[in-house]
Short mmCIF file of C-alpha atoms in Angstrom, two decimals:
data_model
loop_
_atom_site.label_atom_id
_atom_site.label_comp_id
_atom_site.label_asym_id
_atom_site.label_seq_id
_atom_site.Cartn_x
_atom_site.Cartn_y
_atom_site.Cartn_z
CA MET A 1 3.89 -43.54 4.27
CA THR A 2 1.09 -43.71 1.85
CA ILE A 3 1.61 -40.75 -1.02
CA ILE A 4 -2.64 -39.88 -2.20
CA VAL A 5 -2.28 -38.27 -5.83
CA THR A 6 -5.96 -36.96 -5.88
CA GLN A 7 -7.81 -34.24 -6.61
CA GLY A 8 -10.03 -31.56 -5.02
CA THR A 9 -10.26 -30.83 -0.59
CA VAL A 10 -8.57 -32.82 1.14
CA ASP A 11 -9.32 -34.72 4.19
CA PRO A 12 -8.90 -33.63 7.81
CA ASN A 13 -7.91 -37.42 9.29
CA ILE A 14 -5.42 -38.65 6.19
CA THR A 15 -2.21 -37.61 7.96
CA ALA A 16 0.30 -38.11 4.58
CA LYS A 17 -0.29 -36.83 1.54
CA VAL A 18 0.01 -35.00 -1.70
CA VAL A 19 -2.70 -33.87 -3.04
CA VAL A 20 -2.89 -32.11 -6.79
CA TYR A 21 -4.64 -29.30 -5.48
CA HIS A 22 -5.55 -25.47 -7.83
CA GLY A 23 -2.16 -26.71 -9.37
CA THR A 24 -0.43 -25.87 -6.52
CA PHE A 25 0.59 -29.11 -4.31
CA ARG A 26 -0.91 -29.33 -1.15
CA ALA A 27 0.85 -32.30 0.85
CA THR A 28 1.23 -32.41 5.02
CA ASN A 29 3.05 -35.00 6.25
CA PHE A 30 6.33 -35.64 9.27
CA GLY A 31 3.12 -37.75 10.95
CA LEU A 32 1.56 -35.21 13.23
CA PRO A 33 -2.31 -33.47 13.29
CA ILE A 34 -3.37 -31.45 10.29
CA ILE A 35 -5.72 -28.53 11.56
CA ALA A 36 -5.88 -26.79 8.44
CA PRO A 37 -8.73 -24.12 8.50
CA THR A 38 -12.08 -24.86 6.63
CA VAL A 39 -13.56 -23.01 3.98
CA GLY A 40 -15.53 -21.49 5.58
CA ALA A 41 -12.65 -19.75 7.95
CA GLU A 42 -10.89 -19.14 5.06
CA VAL A 43 -13.17 -16.89 3.01
CA ILE A 44 -13.71 -15.21 6.22
CA TYR A 45 -10.20 -14.43 6.94
CA SER A 46 -9.72 -12.65 3.09
CA PHE A 47 -12.92 -11.25 3.51
CA ALA A 48 -11.21 -9.22 6.80
CA ILE A 49 -8.06 -8.18 4.84
CA ILE A 50 -10.91 -7.04 1.55
CA PHE A 51 -12.10 -5.01 4.23
CA CYS A 52 -9.56 -4.13 6.67
CA SER A 53 -7.52 -3.02 3.52
CA LEU A 54 -10.71 -1.51 1.64
CA MET A 55 -10.99 0.80 4.99
CA ILE A 56 -7.36 2.20 4.57
CA TYR A 57 -8.28 3.21 1.27
CA PHE A 58 -10.96 4.86 1.51
CA GLY A 59 -9.79 6.10 5.14
CA THR A 60 -7.00 7.86 3.74
CA ARG A 61 -8.72 9.47 -0.12
CA GLU A 62 -8.97 12.72 1.95
CA LEU A 63 -5.85 13.26 3.08
CA TYR A 64 -4.29 12.37 -0.50
CA GLU A 65 -7.56 14.11 -2.68
CA LEU A 66 -5.65 17.34 0.01
CA SER A 67 -1.56 16.89 -0.18
CA THR A 68 -1.48 14.57 -3.04
CA TYR A 69 1.40 12.97 -1.36
CA LYS A 70 3.65 10.80 -3.70
CA GLY A 71 4.01 9.01 -0.66
CA LEU A 72 0.70 8.61 0.39
CA LYS A 73 -0.10 7.38 -2.92
CA TYR A 74 1.88 4.64 -1.82
CA PHE A 75 0.83 3.61 0.84
CA ARG A 76 -3.09 3.37 -0.32
CA CYS A 77 -2.20 1.73 -3.25
CA ALA A 78 -0.48 -0.94 -1.62
CA PHE A 79 -3.52 -1.73 0.82
CA LEU A 80 -5.78 -1.00 -2.75
CA PHE A 81 -4.01 -4.07 -4.70
CA LEU A 82 -3.88 -5.95 -1.46
CA ALA A 83 -7.14 -6.25 -1.08
CA ILE A 84 -7.45 -6.79 -4.94
CA ALA A 85 -5.50 -9.58 -4.51
CA TYR A 86 -6.85 -11.51 -2.09
CA ILE A 87 -10.73 -11.24 -3.75
CA PHE A 88 -8.78 -13.34 -6.09
CA ARG A 89 -7.69 -15.34 -3.81
CA LEU A 90 -10.90 -16.50 -2.79
CA PRO A 91 -12.18 -18.96 -5.78
CA THR A 92 -8.87 -20.66 -5.32
CA ILE A 93 -10.24 -21.02 -1.64
CA SER A 94 -13.58 -22.34 -2.33
CA LEU A 95 -13.86 -23.33 -5.94
CA ALA A 96 -12.40 -26.90 -6.93
CA PRO A 97 -11.32 -27.25 -10.09
CA GLY A 98 -13.36 -29.68 -12.61
CA PRO A 99 -12.20 -31.67 -14.90
CA GLU A 100 -13.20 -29.27 -17.65
CA ILE A 101 -10.84 -27.36 -19.13
CA THR A 102 -12.48 -23.71 -18.87
CA SER A 103 -12.47 -24.24 -15.05
CA LEU A 104 -9.08 -24.93 -15.00
CA ILE A 105 -8.48 -22.17 -17.06
CA TRP A 106 -10.40 -20.00 -14.70
CA VAL A 107 -8.03 -21.14 -11.12
CA TYR A 108 -4.72 -20.21 -13.22
CA ILE A 109 -6.21 -16.83 -13.93
CA SER A 110 -7.25 -16.71 -10.21
CA LEU A 111 -3.44 -17.58 -9.02
CA PHE A 112 -2.79 -14.87 -11.21
CA ALA A 113 -4.55 -12.89 -10.42
CA PHE A 114 -2.77 -13.05 -6.76
CA MET A 115 0.52 -13.38 -7.00
CA TYR A 116 0.61 -10.20 -9.61
CA PHE A 117 -2.18 -7.79 -7.26
CA SER A 118 -0.12 -9.60 -3.72
CA SER A 119 3.19 -8.52 -5.32
CA MET A 120 2.87 -5.38 -6.24
CA ALA A 121 1.72 -4.33 -2.48
CA ILE A 122 4.34 -5.93 -1.67
CA PHE A 123 6.16 -2.95 -4.11
CA TYR A 124 4.35 -0.50 -4.03
CA LEU A 125 4.70 -0.37 0.12
CA ILE A 126 8.54 -0.64 -0.78
CA GLU A 127 8.10 2.18 -3.27
CA GLY A 128 5.74 4.29 -1.14
CA VAL A 129 9.02 3.97 2.15
CA LEU A 130 11.44 4.45 -0.51
CA TRP A 131 10.59 7.02 -3.13
CA LYS A 132 12.06 9.73 -1.79
CA ASN A 133 16.14 8.04 -2.74
CA LEU A 134 14.47 7.31 -5.84
CA LYS A 135 16.40 9.68 -8.56
CA GLU A 136 13.27 8.16 -10.78
CA SER A 137 10.27 7.37 -9.30
CA SER A 138 7.85 6.78 -12.53
CA LYS A 139 10.11 4.53 -14.15
CA ILE A 140 10.70 1.76 -10.65
CA SER A 141 7.09 1.44 -10.62
CA TYR A 142 7.10 0.52 -14.13
CA LEU A 143 9.64 -2.53 -13.03
CA PHE A 144 8.25 -3.55 -10.11
CA HIS A 145 4.95 -4.62 -11.97
CA GLY A 146 7.49 -5.62 -13.98
CA ILE A 147 8.99 -8.11 -12.14
CA ALA A 148 4.81 -9.01 -10.63
CA ILE A 149 3.99 -9.93 -13.98
CA ILE A 150 7.16 -12.42 -14.67
CA ILE A 151 6.64 -13.41 -10.60
CA SER A 152 3.13 -14.58 -11.92
CA LEU A 153 3.71 -16.29 -14.88
CA ALA A 154 6.49 -18.46 -13.35
CA THR A 155 3.82 -19.06 -10.68
CA ILE A 156 2.20 -20.26 -13.08
CA ILE A 157 5.40 -21.96 -15.43
CA PHE A 158 7.26 -23.45 -13.04
CA ASN A 159 4.62 -25.85 -10.78
CA ASN A 160 7.11 -25.74 -8.09
CA PRO A 161 7.60 -25.67 -4.58
CA PHE A 162 11.23 -25.21 -4.10
CA PHE A 163 10.63 -22.87 -6.36
CA TYR A 164 8.02 -20.39 -4.55
CA LEU A 165 10.23 -20.88 -1.49
CA GLY A 166 13.38 -19.21 -2.87
CA LEU A 167 11.46 -16.39 -5.55
CA ASN A 168 9.08 -16.06 -1.27
CA VAL A 169 12.70 -15.73 0.75
CA ILE A 170 15.02 -13.60 -2.57
CA LEU A 171 10.93 -11.00 -1.64
CA PHE A 172 10.78 -10.44 1.75
CA ILE A 173 15.02 -9.79 2.41
CA SER A 174 15.11 -7.27 -0.29
CA ALA A 175 12.09 -5.85 0.96
CA GLY A 176 12.50 -5.88 4.68
CA ILE A 177 16.30 -4.26 3.36
CA ALA A 178 14.88 -1.74 1.73
CA ILE A 179 12.92 -0.91 4.51
CA TYR A 180 14.99 -1.36 7.05
CA LEU A 181 16.96 2.05 5.35
CA ALA A 182 14.78 3.59 4.53
CA SER A 183 13.33 3.74 8.49
CA HIS A 184 16.26 4.34 9.52
CA ASN A 185 17.26 7.63 7.19
CA HIS A 186 13.24 8.77 8.21
CA LYS A 187 14.94 8.19 11.79
CA LEU A 188 18.29 10.34 11.62
CA LYS A 189 16.25 12.60 9.90
CA SER A 190 13.00 13.01 12.54
CA LYS A 191 11.66 12.19 15.76
CA LYS A 192 12.06 8.49 16.51
CA ASN A 193 9.69 6.07 14.70
CA TYR A 194 9.44 2.40 14.95
CA PHE A 195 6.04 1.87 12.69
CA HIS A 196 8.94 -0.19 10.12
CA ARG A 197 9.26 -3.10 12.91
CA LEU A 198 5.70 -3.27 11.70
CA TYR A 199 6.04 -2.55 8.14
CA ILE A 200 8.58 -5.03 8.26
CA LEU A 201 5.98 -7.93 10.22
CA LEU A 202 3.22 -7.30 7.90
CA LEU A 203 5.53 -7.66 4.50
CA VAL A 204 6.83 -11.34 7.03
CA PHE A 205 3.07 -12.87 7.57
CA LEU A 206 1.66 -11.36 2.98
CA VAL A 207 4.93 -13.07 2.59
CA LEU A 208 3.52 -16.28 4.40
CA ASN A 209 -0.20 -15.35 2.60
CA ILE A 210 1.31 -15.53 0.14
CA PHE A 211 3.59 -18.76 -0.08
CA SER A 212 1.01 -20.80 1.95
CA ALA A 213 -1.52 -20.14 -0.16
CA LEU A 214 0.37 -21.63 -2.36
CA VAL A 215 2.76 -24.63 -1.28
CA PRO A 216 0.73 -25.76 2.16
CA ILE A 217 3.11 -28.27 2.50
CA PHE A 218 4.41 -26.53 5.91
CA MET A 219 1.83 -24.89 7.07
CA ASP A 220 -1.27 -26.21 6.63
CA THR A 221 -0.78 -26.51 11.26
CA LEU A 222 -0.21 -23.41 11.54
CA LYS A 223 -2.02 -21.73 8.92
CA LEU A 224 -5.04 -20.68 11.94
CA PHE A 225 -2.34 -19.46 14.01
CA LEU A 226 -0.50 -17.83 10.91
CA TYR A 227 -3.97 -15.76 9.86
CA LEU A 228 -4.93 -14.31 13.53
CA VAL A 229 -1.27 -13.10 14.11
CA SER A 230 -2.26 -11.45 10.50
CA LEU A 231 -5.54 -10.15 11.09
CA SER A 232 -4.06 -8.81 14.21
CA VAL A 233 -1.49 -6.36 12.08
CA PHE A 234 -4.19 -5.15 10.21
CA PHE A 235 -6.21 -3.98 12.69
CA VAL A 236 -3.09 -2.62 14.33
CA ILE A 237 -2.66 -0.70 10.63
CA LEU A 238 -5.90 0.09 10.60
CA TYR A 239 -6.30 1.33 14.06
CA ARG A 240 -3.26 3.82 13.75
CA VAL A 241 -4.46 4.70 10.55
CA LEU A 242 -7.68 5.68 10.94
CA LYS A 243 -6.97 7.07 14.39
CA LYS A 244 -3.99 9.13 12.35
CA SER A 245 -6.66 10.05 9.64
CA GLY A 246 -8.48 11.60 12.41
CA ASP A 247 -11.51 9.62 10.38
CA MET B 1 13.17 20.01 -3.85
CA ALA B 2 11.92 17.54 -1.90
CA LYS B 3 7.55 16.78 -1.16
CA ARG B 4 7.76 17.31 2.23
CA GLY B 5 9.16 21.00 0.73
CA ARG B 6 6.14 21.10 -1.41
CA LEU B 7 3.87 20.86 1.42
CA GLU B 8 5.25 22.98 3.97
CA ILE B 9 5.38 26.13 0.90
CA MET B 10 2.54 25.65 -0.01
CA GLU B 11 1.10 25.70 3.55
CA ASN B 12 2.20 29.31 4.22
CA THR B 13 1.08 30.21 0.56
CA LEU B 14 -1.94 29.67 1.82
CA LYS B 15 -1.58 30.71 5.06
CA ILE B 16 0.09 33.76 3.86
CA ILE B 17 -3.58 34.34 2.35
CA LYS B 18 -5.75 33.10 4.60
CA GLU B 19 -3.91 36.07 6.93
CA ASN B 20 -4.55 38.70 4.87
CA ARG B 21 -8.73 37.85 4.94
CA ASN B 22 -8.47 35.78 2.63
CA PHE B 23 -7.55 38.39 -0.63
CA ILE B 24 -3.79 39.08 -0.94
CA ARG B 25 -2.57 40.97 -4.62
CA PRO B 26 -0.40 38.19 -5.94
CA THR B 27 2.32 40.67 -6.59
CA VAL B 28 2.10 40.74 -2.42
CA LEU B 29 1.45 37.79 -2.25
CA LEU B 30 4.96 36.02 -3.99
CA ARG B 31 7.25 39.21 -1.12
CA LYS B 32 5.90 37.89 1.42
CA SER B 33 5.99 33.86 0.32
CA LYS B 34 10.03 34.91 0.16
CA MET B 35 10.40 32.81 -2.29
CA SER B 36 12.41 33.84 -6.20
CA SER B 37 10.24 34.33 -8.77
CA ILE B 38 10.36 30.81 -10.90
CA ASN B 39 9.38 29.07 -8.00
CA PHE B 40 6.96 31.42 -7.16
CA LYS B 41 5.33 30.91 -10.09
CA ASP B 42 5.49 27.60 -10.29
CA TYR B 43 3.91 27.26 -6.77
CA TYR B 44 0.72 29.28 -7.86
CA ASN B 45 0.02 28.20 -11.25
CA ASP B 46 -0.11 24.29 -9.44
CA LEU B 47 -2.33 25.83 -6.45
CA ILE B 48 -4.10 27.20 -9.26
CA LYS B 49 -4.47 24.12 -11.52
CA ASN B 50 -5.16 21.96 -8.55
CA GLY B 51 -8.27 24.35 -6.87
CA PHE B 52 -6.89 25.37 -3.44
CA ILE B 53 -6.69 29.39 -4.37
CA LYS B 54 -8.49 31.04 -7.15
CA GLU B 55 -8.19 34.78 -8.38
CA VAL B 56 -10.78 37.09 -8.03
CA PHE B 57 -10.92 40.84 -9.50
CA ASP B 58 -11.64 43.58 -7.52
CA ASP B 59 -13.56 46.88 -8.17
CA ASN B 60 -10.60 48.64 -10.18
CA ASP B 61 -9.67 45.08 -12.29
CA LYS B 62 -6.85 44.71 -10.23
CA LYS B 63 -6.19 40.83 -9.72
CA HIS B 64 -6.12 39.24 -5.84
CA VAL B 65 -6.22 35.55 -4.81
CA SER B 66 -8.25 34.19 -2.46
CA LEU B 67 -8.44 30.14 -1.09
CA THR B 68 -11.29 28.01 -2.66
CA GLU B 69 -12.79 25.56 -0.54
CA LYS B 70 -10.26 23.08 -0.59
CA GLY B 71 -7.20 25.20 0.54
CA THR B 72 -9.53 26.52 3.55
CA LYS B 73 -9.59 22.34 3.92
CA PHE B 74 -6.41 21.89 3.56
CA LEU B 75 -4.82 24.70 5.97
CA GLU B 76 -7.35 22.51 8.57
CA ARG B 77 -5.43 19.29 8.24
CA TYR B 78 -2.37 20.23 7.00
CA LYS B 79 -0.84 19.08 10.28
CA VAL B 80 -3.19 15.52 10.31
CA ILE B 81 -1.35 15.19 7.07
CA ILE B 82 2.34 15.97 8.19
CA GLU B 83 2.07 13.90 11.21
CA PHE B 84 0.43 11.32 8.82
CA ILE B 85 3.83 11.13 6.69
CA ASP B 86 5.75 10.49 9.85
CA GLU B 87 3.43 8.34 11.49
CA PHE B 88 3.43 6.10 8.61
CA GLU B 89 7.72 6.95 7.63
CA LEU B 90 6.30 7.46 3.78
#
């Protein structure tokens, strides 16, 4: 197997290589042809996520302003932070870093911001369903911010695919358990509601998106499929939000 | 008290004001809301602070309470808010 180490965009005709790209590893092998999404598709996908997230954020503004309900605040924050994360994702997919130090710094800043805001989006989603079970939710918020900063810094410092994998698996398992437990309590108290399944699906794709943006070694051939499924989940949530909020 | 309880109490208080032709004495409101005076004071101040109700004075300079535009809007949208919270398990 030939290993080519280079910098810049990936040539889709080469099936076995490791590329140092934007400070993270982009690689593919297994002898399979790469069906990687183009930069254009990635940009469209990012804009679609930003658009859906902002629609959800602004679509629930009136309900929050009237109720000042904490759960709604966390729900809205999750989508606002997700939109910001995907804004910071744009430079990392559309710009190839040059040799100059300013370009490299910009890539690291974008990567840090993407990791921070996307981690916080996950944490807000968890807090939105868990806050009623937390005695001191404001302190938990600070803790989540701290963890998100540590995750972002660690992502840059330990440029290691296994670190990302471990981190995302831990993040997903904790979030999944938290949402399931909160939903289970909720179901006991009120009518049957299976929206937690959509939350868990959303979490799966958020984590996979973060992971694929950082270490696309397993993901390049599946990326387009992943993006389509992610968008479908987002459109379902957007539809239900707009329908329920009456906008 | 749970936040969901807070929304229900807000709705109940605002509904009492609306049913009294949007003009009610605070003491009557306290009696009809069936809350302790300490709890009532907290909710009353909260509703004023957040602009859901306002204090008005009649010709005899007696204090009354009436709904603001935001308070009326809250009553109109209360069902939507509760359904949204239930739907998304918030």
